[in-house]
């Protein structure tokens, strides 16, 4: 009704000045402006001064990841990589007098469990931020919770596009995306290796779909489409049907979006059947575990990585970041071997602590996110500078090619 | 309403259109609003229940295994996508109403467990409750295994969501209506202008015409008017054409009026008769023509403002009485009007009602008839003299009688003186007394004759008819008696007076009596049956008239001649005995005093003349 009131006032004004054509026109546009200004109001800016999880002595960080089950290796490795740095920080005085208390819950790479865990972490454990989630289907599942609770989620071990597009300041990625990995893979296969019959083998869930889309988009640039697509259901090893289709297509290269167990079985079965195209995996596969499972069958299998190889014996160029990771891992988890996944976890922890450090002691979720946005050209000691920005919530963009040679993952360019 | 009536036509049309559209808009808005709210609310409840039913179906297996993780996923699935706005929360509880899964991410509302417990989970229902300060529809859908309920899905539908939906819709709707209003605003503005612009042009041209007194009414002007009113073939064109026709006719009639005014003005100015314009009520003179000023000797300025009755002896009472609404022309004849120098003229008055400078007036024409009146007087005098001439022998005889008596007396005294005889004192006195008496008698006769024969002017006085009859009797009675004719007077002494003149009245009576005498004498000559002649004069009054009858037992009048006797120069007498003017003069005199003459009689039985005058009553009323 207020709207009507305004309109009638305008009309009255218009009426009282009628006659002057120019002015009437002017007023007509004014009237239109009134209508336009009545458009729905903008949503309030998503800012929060929330400092839940910041205790006097510690900072509560929550994480739900696969510590057991078929992806247990990935979760364990990530956690150990991250924890080795966090424990190091906690031992050296913590952050502004607080230690980081990472509450972990096992979700066995099950999205439902991950969601349930996350709800518990936010609602019951009252954590400050979520950290080190593993896997695409699991992490994607909790996006609504992150949005609703306005809680930052940092350092996910997944390159899913859903966590990057649309831009969401609560979802802070550190690694390159699957799109970037698959694009690099396609570039390598089509441009360098000159193979144009490319098949895709993928896990039938958010993770696999994401990789498939990335591959298809990259192939489209060369005017190609996948010659065959095979898939398997998460948590199973039913790869035979997919393999059959791909063998039939006679593809010269197979881009694989899966986990180490299924992918290893796929490659092993293919080798058994004398089918040896170029096998190309993405980082999430768990390179070391894949190599271990493949054994001699792994020779020549390519894996794209988002972090440099976690080794110190690669000639003169020792990366200080990698060096520290190996050192700390040896110290806190002497039984564990360095891995790509672990290094990623370690780097995640580096960024987490940096972002917790920057706002000072009066930290809250908003200042934490601002701190992340302020991190620019940050040297992690991996010869790959990290940068965030106000609309850039992915720190690293580089993709590394590794190839399995003698059971080892060797970097090549 | 008063304000509205004061607006111009343009604004009236404009405001009417706009008001109507606004009213309709508001009504539609109100109607739609109520429709929207109930419709949307019901739709929301239905959709919410549908979603909850879907979740209930999917959650059955997980409820049995108490898989909280899967139930939580189900719960959050309900909130996915655009349902996020509608579904405020979703709770899955077991049959004891313990919450197994929910979608509260940031914190459980304080009273939620109680709310969940209080719901009847045996059947679907929707309750309107308040959760965490939000008004929600709390939908409960039971999860059943077989015929038993194993749990429930409870969902909160955000009312704010409906309200925002309604607000959005309303906004769109109102914007549309506003747009329509704005369009109508301009349309009605155009319409009003379209209608009123030609009218305004018409008004402007009309004003110009009035200012210039129709002088600009040329062909070009009319063409310009048609062009400017922009009229084509609509009602406005017709109006303009009618207006132009009307104006043309008006101009013609105005011209005619001007011409006729000129004509009448010239008649008024140069007419032969004096004309006055007199106020109908006050009889004040408003205008007079040059003839009037020259006749009465007054300047025009002097005349204007005078009362008409001041000018002459016009009987104002009678004038007003005769002139009730003035439809007929009234004539008053022989009215005496006085000039400025004291002289007077006789005029005939013609009056007719008219309008002069928007006032009811009487146009009074006063025709000068003084000469006519003078001629009348001379004629009457001539006729009188003729009669006196005829009577001269009788009169001489009458005068002789006292002369003889005087002579006898004086001779007796002379004889006695010659004889030196003493006269007795008492005889001497008696003779002297007798002589004096006889001298007086002769002088009276002479005086009466003198009076009678005097030429009288026309005038109106209050007189008694009886006096006139007596006077005539004195002049002629004795002579009649000498001719064996008895003059019998039968006078009613109570008759009211009349307006006339003694001399004229006497002449009328005298004439009629001498006529009667002649008739009686003629009868004597024929020698038929009468001893003595009788002439009888009786006066009477009847209501408002007064009159007298003169009857005789003479030869009477032949009925065949009855119509001729009042004609001039008609006579039955022998050549040289009469001029034939007697009766016409009588009739003229009687009419001058508004009287009437009538006659009756048969040959051999005598005749009877009856004269009637209006009675002169005081104040004009009885």
GROMACS .gro file of N, CA, C and O in nm, chain A residues 1 3-4 7-8 11 14-15 18-19 21 24 28 31-32 35 38-40 110-113 115-116 119-120 122-123 126 141 144-145 148-149, chain B residues 11 14-15 18 22 25-26 68-70 72-73 76-77 79-80 102-108 168 171 174-175 177-179 181-182 185-186 190:
model
  280
    1UNK      N    1   0.084  -0.119   0.000
    1UNK     CA    2   0.000   0.000   0.000
    1UNK      C    3   0.087   0.124   0.000
    1UNK      O    4   0.053   0.223  -0.060
    3UNK      N    5   0.351   0.154  -0.149
    3UNK     CA    6   0.386   0.167  -0.290
    3UNK      C    7   0.283   0.252  -0.362
    3UNK      O    8   0.316   0.345  -0.435
    4UNK      N    9   0.158   0.219  -0.334
    4UNK     CA   10   0.049   0.292  -0.398
    4UNK      C   11   0.050   0.438  -0.359
    4UNK      O   12   0.027   0.526  -0.439
    7UNK      N   13   0.303   0.616  -0.556
    7UNK     CA   14   0.259   0.634  -0.694
    7UNK      C   15   0.158   0.747  -0.702
    7UNK      O   16   0.167   0.833  -0.788
    8UNK      N   17   0.063   0.747  -0.607
    8UNK     CA   18  -0.040   0.850  -0.616
    8UNK      C   19   0.020   0.988  -0.591
    8UNK      O   20  -0.021   1.084  -0.655
   11UNK      N   21   0.176   1.091  -0.905
   11UNK     CA   22   0.076   1.128  -1.007
   11UNK      C   23   0.022   1.267  -0.976
   11UNK      O   24   0.007   1.350  -1.064
   14UNK      N   25   0.267   1.518  -1.071
   14UNK     CA   26   0.270   1.524  -1.217
   14UNK      C   27   0.154   1.607  -1.266
   14UNK      O   28   0.167   1.691  -1.353
   15UNK      N   29   0.040   1.580  -1.203
   15UNK     CA   30  -0.084   1.645  -1.243
   15UNK      C   31  -0.076   1.795  -1.220
   15UNK      O   32  -0.114   1.875  -1.303
   18UNK      N   33   0.116   1.963  -1.484
   18UNK     CA   34   0.082   1.920  -1.620
   18UNK      C   35   0.099   2.033  -1.720
   18UNK      O   36   0.089   2.150  -1.686
   19UNK      N   37   0.122   1.996  -1.844
   19UNK     CA   38   0.131   2.099  -1.945
   19UNK      C   39   0.271   2.109  -1.999
   19UNK      O   40   0.290   2.107  -2.119
   21UNK      N   41   0.559   1.971  -2.130
   21UNK     CA   42   0.582   1.838  -2.185
   21UNK      C   43   0.715   1.780  -2.138
   21UNK      O   44   0.725   1.664  -2.100
   24UNK      N   45   0.696   1.670  -1.788
   24UNK     CA   46   0.611   1.550  -1.774
   24UNK      C   47   0.692   1.427  -1.807
   24UNK      O   48   0.691   1.328  -1.736
   28UNK      N   49   0.792   1.113  -1.573
   28UNK     CA   50   0.755   0.977  -1.610
   28UNK      C   51   0.871   0.882  -1.580
   28UNK      O   52   0.854   0.776  -1.523
   31UNK      N   53   0.909   0.821  -1.224
   31UNK     CA   54   0.808   0.724  -1.181
   31UNK      C   55   0.858   0.582  -1.204
   31UNK      O   56   0.847   0.495  -1.119
   32UNK      N   57   0.916   0.560  -1.322
   32UNK     CA   58   0.971   0.429  -1.355
   32UNK      C   59   1.078   0.391  -1.253
   32UNK      O   60   1.087   0.279  -1.207
   35UNK      N   61   0.940   0.250  -0.951
   35UNK     CA   62   0.904   0.109  -0.964
   35UNK      C   63   1.028   0.021  -0.950
   35UNK      O   64   1.027  -0.079  -0.880
   38UNK      N   65   1.172  -0.042  -0.621
   38UNK     CA   66   1.094  -0.129  -0.535
   38UNK      C   67   1.128  -0.276  -0.557
   38UNK      O   68   1.058  -0.364  -0.510
   39UNK      N   69   1.230  -0.303  -0.637
   39UNK     CA   70   1.271  -0.441  -0.663
   39UNK      C   71   1.313  -0.509  -0.533
   39UNK      O   72   1.344  -0.442  -0.435
   40UNK      N   73   1.313  -0.644  -0.532
   40UNK     CA   74   1.345  -0.715  -0.408
   40UNK      C   75   1.478  -0.669  -0.349
   40UNK      O   76   1.573  -0.640  -0.421
  110UNK      N   77   3.201  -4.214   0.320
  110UNK     CA   78   3.056  -4.229   0.300
  110UNK      C   79   2.994  -4.090   0.315
  110UNK      O   80   3.001  -4.029   0.423
  111UNK      N   81   2.935  -4.037   0.211
  111UNK     CA   82   2.881  -3.901   0.218
  111UNK      C   83   2.783  -3.883   0.332
  111UNK      O   84   2.783  -3.780   0.399
  112UNK      N   85   2.695  -3.982   0.354
  112UNK     CA   86   2.597  -3.970   0.462
  112UNK      C   87   2.667  -3.953   0.595
  112UNK      O   88   2.632  -3.865   0.675
  113UNK      N   89   2.764  -4.039   0.619
  113UNK     CA   90   2.835  -4.034   0.746
  113UNK      C   91   2.909  -3.902   0.760
  113UNK      O   92   2.914  -3.843   0.866
  115UNK      N   93   2.824  -3.617   0.632
  115UNK     CA   94   2.726  -3.514   0.664
  115UNK      C   95   2.690  -3.521   0.812
  115UNK      O   96   2.688  -3.419   0.882
  116UNK      N   97   2.663  -3.642   0.858
  116UNK     CA   98   2.624  -3.662   0.997
  116UNK      C   99   2.736  -3.615   1.090
  116UNK      O  100   2.710  -3.544   1.188
  119UNK      N  101   2.759  -3.234   1.089
  119UNK     CA  102   2.654  -3.173   1.172
  119UNK      C  103   2.694  -3.179   1.319
  119UNK      O  104   2.677  -3.084   1.393
  120UNK      N  105   2.747  -3.295   1.356
  120UNK     CA  106   2.791  -3.313   1.496
  120UNK      C  107   2.904  -3.216   1.529
  120UNK      O  108   2.905  -3.155   1.636
  122UNK      N  109   2.977  -2.932   1.395
  122UNK     CA  110   2.932  -2.792   1.404
  122UNK      C  111   2.843  -2.772   1.526
  122UNK      O  112   2.861  -2.680   1.605
  123UNK      N  113   2.747  -2.863   1.543
  123UNK     CA  114   2.641  -2.845   1.643
  123UNK      C  115   2.688  -2.882   1.783
  123UNK      O  116   2.662  -2.810   1.880
  126UNK      N  117   3.111  -2.783   1.826
  126UNK     CA  118   3.125  -2.637   1.813
  126UNK      C  119   3.265  -2.597   1.770
  126UNK      O  120   3.335  -2.520   1.836
  141UNK      N  121   2.865  -3.298  -0.020
  141UNK     CA  122   2.744  -3.318   0.060
  141UNK      C  123   2.729  -3.214   0.170
  141UNK      O  124   2.617  -3.182   0.212
  144UNK      N  125   2.584  -2.741   0.187
  144UNK     CA  126   2.471  -2.668   0.247
  144UNK      C  127   2.494  -2.635   0.394
  144UNK      O  128   2.457  -2.526   0.440
  145UNK      N  129   2.557  -2.727   0.466
  145UNK     CA  130   2.582  -2.702   0.608
  145UNK      C  131   2.681  -2.587   0.626
  145UNK      O  132   2.664  -2.502   0.713
  148UNK      N  133   2.502  -2.271   0.560
  148UNK     CA  134   2.405  -2.236   0.663
  148UNK      C  135   2.476  -2.190   0.791
  148UNK      O  136   2.436  -2.092   0.852
  149UNK      N  137   2.581  -2.264   0.826
  149UNK     CA  138   2.651  -2.231   0.951
  149UNK      C  139   2.754  -2.122   0.932
  149UNK      O  140   2.808  -2.069   1.029
  424UNK      N  141  -1.012   1.882  -1.660
  424UNK     CA  142  -0.971   1.815  -1.537
  424UNK      C  143  -1.077   1.720  -1.487
  424UNK      O  144  -1.046   1.618  -1.425
  427UNK      N  145  -1.035   1.412  -1.689
  427UNK     CA  146  -0.907   1.356  -1.650
  427UNK      C  147  -0.917   1.285  -1.515
  427UNK      O  148  -0.881   1.169  -1.499
  428UNK      N  149  -0.971   1.355  -1.418
  428UNK     CA  150  -0.978   1.301  -1.283
  428UNK      C  151  -1.075   1.183  -1.277
  428UNK      O  152  -1.049   1.083  -1.210
  431UNK      N  153  -0.897   0.882  -1.423
  431UNK     CA  154  -0.790   0.838  -1.335
  431UNK      C  155  -0.847   0.775  -1.209
  431UNK      O  156  -0.803   0.670  -1.164
  435UNK      N  157  -0.783   0.399  -1.081
  435UNK     CA  158  -0.722   0.378  -0.950
  435UNK      C  159  -0.811   0.288  -0.864
  435UNK      O  160  -0.764   0.194  -0.800
  438UNK      N  161  -0.797  -0.058  -0.989
  438UNK     CA  162  -0.667  -0.114  -0.956
  438UNK      C  163  -0.662  -0.158  -0.811
  438UNK      O  164  -0.618  -0.268  -0.778
  439UNK      N  165  -0.711  -0.070  -0.725
  439UNK     CA  166  -0.705  -0.100  -0.583
  439UNK      C  167  -0.791  -0.223  -0.552
  439UNK      O  168  -0.750  -0.313  -0.479
  481UNK      N  169   2.153  -4.306   1.170
  481UNK     CA  170   2.135  -4.162   1.186
  481UNK      C  171   2.201  -4.082   1.075
  481UNK      O  172   2.150  -3.978   1.034
  482UNK      N  173   2.317  -4.135   1.028
  482UNK     CA  174   2.387  -4.065   0.921
  482UNK      C  175   2.299  -4.055   0.797
  482UNK      O  176   2.281  -3.945   0.740
  483UNK      N  177   2.239  -4.168   0.756
  483UNK     CA  178   2.154  -4.166   0.637
  483UNK      C  179   2.031  -4.080   0.659
  483UNK      O  180   1.985  -4.011   0.569
  485UNK      N  181   2.012  -3.824   0.850
  485UNK     CA  182   2.053  -3.684   0.842
  485UNK      C  183   2.065  -3.640   0.697
  485UNK      O  184   2.022  -3.530   0.660
  486UNK      N  185   2.125  -3.730   0.615
  486UNK     CA  186   2.136  -3.697   0.473
  486UNK      C  187   1.998  -3.674   0.414
  486UNK      O  188   1.974  -3.577   0.342
  489UNK      N  189   1.865  -3.344   0.522
  489UNK     CA  190   1.925  -3.232   0.450
  489UNK      C  191   1.884  -3.229   0.304
  489UNK      O  192   1.872  -3.123   0.244
  490UNK      N  193   1.858  -3.349   0.248
  490UNK     CA  194   1.813  -3.353   0.109
  490UNK      C  195   1.683  -3.275   0.091
  490UNK      O  196   1.659  -3.215  -0.014
  492UNK      N  197   1.611  -3.017   0.219
  492UNK     CA  198   1.637  -2.872   0.215
  492UNK      C  199   1.718  -2.830   0.094
  492UNK      O  200   1.758  -2.714   0.082
  493UNK      N  201   1.747  -2.929   0.009
  493UNK     CA  202   1.834  -2.898  -0.104
  493UNK      C  203   1.769  -2.800  -0.203
  493UNK      O  204   1.648  -2.790  -0.212
  515UNK      N  205   1.814  -3.427   1.217
  515UNK     CA  206   1.751  -3.297   1.201
  515UNK      C  207   1.841  -3.211   1.113
  515UNK      O  208   1.953  -3.251   1.080
  516UNK      N  209   1.793  -3.096   1.077
  516UNK     CA  210   1.872  -3.011   0.989
  516UNK      C  211   1.914  -2.881   1.057
  516UNK      O  212   1.942  -2.782   0.991
  517UNK      N  213   1.916  -2.884   1.189
  517UNK     CA  214   1.963  -2.763   1.258
  517UNK      C  215   2.114  -2.767   1.258
  517UNK      O  216   2.176  -2.849   1.325
  518UNK      N  217   2.176  -2.682   1.182
  518UNK     CA  218   2.321  -2.684   1.169
  518UNK      C  219   2.386  -2.596   1.274
  518UNK      O  220   2.491  -2.627   1.327
  519UNK      N  221   2.321  -2.484   1.303
  519UNK     CA  222   2.387  -2.387   1.390
  519UNK      C  223   2.341  -2.397   1.533
  519UNK      O  224   2.394  -2.328   1.620
  520UNK      N  225   2.240  -2.477   1.559
  520UNK     CA  226   2.196  -2.487   1.698
  520UNK      C  227   2.053  -2.530   1.706
  520UNK      O  228   1.970  -2.483   1.628
  521UNK      N  229   2.024  -2.618   1.801
  521UNK     CA  230   1.887  -2.665   1.817
  521UNK      C  231   1.805  -2.559   1.889
  521UNK      O  232   1.850  -2.505   1.990
  581UNK      N  233   0.672  -1.055  -0.346
  581UNK     CA  234   0.725  -1.047  -0.482
  581UNK      C  235   0.612  -1.034  -0.584
  581UNK      O  236   0.615  -0.947  -0.670
  584UNK      N  237   0.441  -0.710  -0.570
  584UNK     CA  238   0.523  -0.606  -0.629
  584UNK      C  239   0.508  -0.606  -0.781
  584UNK      O  240   0.486  -0.502  -0.843
  587UNK      N  241   0.160  -0.487  -0.855
  587UNK     CA  242   0.142  -0.344  -0.833
  587UNK      C  243   0.218  -0.264  -0.938
  587UNK      O  244   0.169  -0.162  -0.986
  588UNK      N  245   0.334  -0.313  -0.974
  588UNK     CA  246   0.409  -0.243  -1.078
  588UNK      C  247   0.330  -0.241  -1.206
  588UNK      O  248   0.320  -0.139  -1.273
  590UNK      N  249   0.005  -0.268  -1.235
  590UNK     CA  250  -0.110  -0.179  -1.219
  590UNK      C  251  -0.065  -0.033  -1.227
  590UNK      O  252  -0.132   0.050  -1.287
  591UNK      N  253   0.049  -0.007  -1.165
  591UNK     CA  254   0.099   0.130  -1.168
  591UNK      C  255   0.129   0.171  -1.312
  591UNK      O  256   0.098   0.283  -1.353
  592UNK      N  257   0.185   0.078  -1.385
  592UNK     CA  258   0.216   0.106  -1.524
  592UNK      C  259   0.087   0.136  -1.600
  592UNK      O  260   0.078   0.233  -1.676
  594UNK      N  261  -0.182   0.241  -1.469
  594UNK     CA  262  -0.230   0.371  -1.421
  594UNK      C  263  -0.157   0.484  -1.493
  594UNK      O  264  -0.219   0.581  -1.536
  595UNK      N  265  -0.028   0.469  -1.505
  595UNK     CA  266   0.050   0.574  -1.572
  595UNK      C  267   0.006   0.588  -1.716
  595UNK      O  268  -0.015   0.699  -1.766
  598UNK      N  269  -0.307   0.747  -1.717
  598UNK     CA  270  -0.285   0.887  -1.683
  598UNK      C  271  -0.262   0.968  -1.810
  598UNK      O  272  -0.326   1.070  -1.833
  599UNK      N  273  -0.173   0.916  -1.894
  599UNK     CA  274  -0.142   0.989  -2.016
  599UNK      C  275  -0.258   0.980  -2.115
  599UNK      O  276  -0.290   1.079  -2.182
  603UNK      N  277  -0.456   1.290  -2.259
  603UNK     CA  278  -0.470   1.315  -2.403
  603UNK      C  279  -0.619   1.329  -2.438
  603UNK      O  280  -0.657   1.419  -2.512
   0.00000   0.00000   0.00000
